[in-house]
Amino acid sequence: MLKNNYTKIKEFVNVLDDNIGVYIVAKAIDSTIYGIICTIILYLVGSKYALFLGIIAAMTNMIPFFGPIIGTIVAVVINLFFSFEKALIVLVVMIIVQQLESAILEPYFVGKQVGVPPIFTILAVTLAGKYTGFTGILLSVPVTGVLLMYANRFIEKERNKSIEDNVA
């Protein structure tokens, strides 16, 4: 019995490790594209330090949900030193780019790779943030992906068992 549990735990940890790796790579690709788009848009609207702010946006975008807010605040505050109007434009542009990123890029790169639907992502990050803090927020999406995978395996196993019982 102990060996059977060890095998299951080892498999779970290996799957979790793989899922975390996939999540980090997918989120890094998503964040890099987001940072490039932010840099280009900030440059086009005449923002000061567009390249620097694009890099900050890409780095903070790695943090689920709250990261883009931090990146936007940094961009707005830096632009406030130069012009209130420019800071307002940067705020609007960053919000629009973030909305497009979260609606198009993130589901494509992250959700598709990790296998977590957007509603589960929101729920996982919210609950993890409330109960486990920042580390939980960072790990919530890959852990949820693994839990969903095991839930799907269980449902499939029960479904097959039910079909076998009906046939017999």
Coordinates of C-alpha atoms in Angstrom, one line a residue:
M1 CA 0.0 0.0 0.0
L2 CA 2.8 2.4 0.9
K3 CA 4.5 1.8 -2.5
N4 CA 1.3 2.4 -4.3
N5 CA 0.8 5.8 -2.5
Y6 CA 4.5 6.6 -3.2
T7 CA 4.0 6.0 -6.9
K8 CA 0.9 8.2 -7.0
I9 CA 2.5 11.0 -5.1
K10 CA 5.6 10.8 -7.3
E11 CA 3.5 10.9 -10.4
F12 CA 1.6 13.9 -9.0
V13 CA 4.8 15.8 -8.2
N14 CA 6.3 15.0 -11.6
V15 CA 3.1 16.3 -13.4
L16 CA 3.0 19.4 -11.2
D17 CA 6.7 20.0 -12.0
D18 CA 6.0 19.7 -15.7
N19 CA 3.0 21.9 -15.5
I20 CA 4.9 24.6 -13.6
G21 CA 7.6 24.5 -16.3
V22 CA 5.0 24.8 -19.1
Y23 CA 3.3 27.6 -17.3
I24 CA 6.4 29.6 -16.8
V25 CA 7.5 29.3 -20.4
A26 CA 4.0 30.1 -21.7
K27 CA 3.7 33.1 -19.4
A28 CA 7.2 34.3 -20.4
I29 CA 6.2 34.2 -24.1
D30 CA 3.0 36.0 -23.3
S31 CA 4.7 38.6 -21.2
T32 CA 7.4 39.2 -23.8
I33 CA 4.9 39.8 -26.5
Y34 CA 2.9 42.1 -24.1
G35 CA 6.1 44.0 -23.3
I36 CA 6.9 44.5 -27.0
I37 CA 3.4 45.7 -27.7
C38 CA 3.5 48.1 -24.7
T39 CA 6.9 49.5 -25.8
I40 CA 5.6 50.1 -29.4
I41 CA 2.3 51.7 -28.2
L42 CA 4.1 53.8 -25.5
Y43 CA 6.6 55.0 -28.1
L44 CA 3.8 55.9 -30.6
V45 CA 1.9 58.0 -28.0
G46 CA 5.2 59.8 -27.1
S47 CA 5.7 58.4 -23.7
K48 CA 9.0 59.0 -22.0
Y49 CA 11.2 55.9 -21.5
A50 CA 8.9 53.7 -23.6
L51 CA 11.5 50.9 -23.8
F52 CA 12.1 50.9 -20.1
L53 CA 8.4 51.0 -19.3
G54 CA 7.8 48.2 -21.8
I55 CA 10.4 46.0 -20.0
I56 CA 8.8 46.8 -16.7
A57 CA 5.3 45.9 -18.1
A58 CA 6.7 42.6 -19.4
M59 CA 8.3 41.7 -16.1
T60 CA 5.4 42.6 -13.9
N61 CA 3.0 40.8 -16.3
M62 CA 4.5 37.6 -15.0
I63 CA 2.6 38.2 -11.8
P64 CA -1.0 37.0 -12.4
F65 CA -3.7 39.7 -12.3
F66 CA -1.8 42.2 -10.1
G67 CA 1.4 42.5 -12.2
P68 CA -0.1 44.4 -15.1
I69 CA -1.6 46.9 -12.6
I70 CA 1.8 47.4 -11.1
G71 CA 3.3 47.9 -14.5
T72 CA 0.6 50.4 -15.4
I73 CA 1.0 52.4 -12.2
V74 CA 4.8 52.6 -12.8
A75 CA 4.2 53.9 -16.4
V76 CA 1.6 56.4 -15.3
V77 CA 3.7 57.8 -12.4
I78 CA 6.8 58.2 -14.5
N79 CA 4.8 60.0 -17.2
L80 CA 3.2 62.2 -14.5
F81 CA 6.6 63.8 -14.0
F82 CA 6.4 65.1 -17.6
S83 CA 2.8 65.8 -18.3
F84 CA -0.6 65.0 -16.7
E85 CA -2.1 64.6 -20.2
K86 CA 0.6 62.2 -21.3
A87 CA 0.1 60.2 -18.0
L88 CA -3.7 60.0 -18.7
I89 CA -3.0 58.8 -22.3
V90 CA -0.6 56.2 -21.0
L91 CA -3.2 55.0 -18.4
V92 CA -5.8 54.6 -21.1
V93 CA -3.5 52.9 -23.6
M94 CA -2.0 50.5 -21.0
I95 CA -5.5 49.5 -19.8
I96 CA -6.6 48.8 -23.4
V97 CA -3.4 46.8 -24.2
Q98 CA -3.8 44.8 -20.9
Q99 CA -7.5 44.0 -21.7
L100 CA -6.5 42.8 -25.2
E101 CA -3.6 40.8 -23.7
S102 CA -5.8 39.1 -21.1
A103 CA -8.6 38.4 -23.7
I104 CA -6.4 37.2 -26.5
L105 CA -2.7 36.5 -25.7
E106 CA -3.0 35.0 -22.3
P107 CA -5.7 32.4 -23.0
Y108 CA -3.9 31.4 -26.2
F109 CA -0.4 31.0 -24.7
V110 CA -1.1 30.2 -21.0
G111 CA -4.6 28.8 -20.7
K112 CA -4.2 26.5 -23.8
Q113 CA -0.8 25.2 -22.6
V114 CA -1.7 24.6 -19.0
G115 CA -5.3 23.6 -19.7
V116 CA -7.0 25.9 -17.3
P117 CA -10.2 27.8 -18.4
P118 CA -10.3 31.5 -17.6
I119 CA -12.9 31.2 -14.9
F120 CA -10.8 28.6 -13.1
T121 CA -7.8 30.9 -13.4
I122 CA -9.6 33.8 -11.8
L123 CA -11.0 31.6 -9.1
A124 CA -7.7 29.9 -8.4
V125 CA -5.7 33.2 -8.2
T126 CA -8.4 34.8 -6.0
L127 CA -8.5 31.9 -3.5
A128 CA -4.8 31.4 -3.5
G129 CA -4.2 35.1 -2.9
K130 CA -6.6 35.1 0.0
Y131 CA -5.4 31.9 1.7
T132 CA -1.7 31.5 0.7
G133 CA -0.5 34.9 -0.2
F134 CA 1.9 35.9 -3.1
T135 CA 3.5 32.5 -3.5
G136 CA 0.0 30.9 -3.9
I137 CA -0.9 33.5 -6.5
L138 CA 2.2 32.5 -8.5
L139 CA 1.6 28.8 -8.3
S140 CA -2.2 28.8 -8.5
V141 CA -2.6 28.4 -12.2
P142 CA -0.2 25.4 -12.7
V143 CA -1.5 23.7 -9.5
T144 CA -5.1 24.2 -10.8
G145 CA -4.1 22.7 -14.1
V146 CA -2.8 19.6 -12.4
L147 CA -5.9 19.3 -10.2
L148 CA -8.2 19.7 -13.2
M149 CA -6.2 17.0 -15.0
Y150 CA -6.7 14.6 -12.1
A151 CA -10.4 15.5 -11.8
N152 CA -10.8 14.8 -15.5
R153 CA -9.0 11.4 -15.1
F154 CA -11.3 10.5 -12.2
I155 CA -14.4 11.5 -14.1
E156 CA -13.3 9.5 -17.1
K157 CA -12.5 6.5 -14.9
E158 CA -16.0 6.7 -13.2
R159 CA -17.7 7.1 -16.6
N160 CA -15.9 4.0 -18.0
K161 CA -16.8 2.1 -14.8
S162 CA -20.4 3.1 -15.2
I163 CA -20.4 2.0 -18.9
E164 CA -18.9 -1.3 -17.9
D165 CA -21.5 -1.8 -15.2
N166 CA -24.3 -1.1 -17.6
V167 CA -22.9 -3.5 -20.2
A168 CA -22.5 -6.4 -17.7

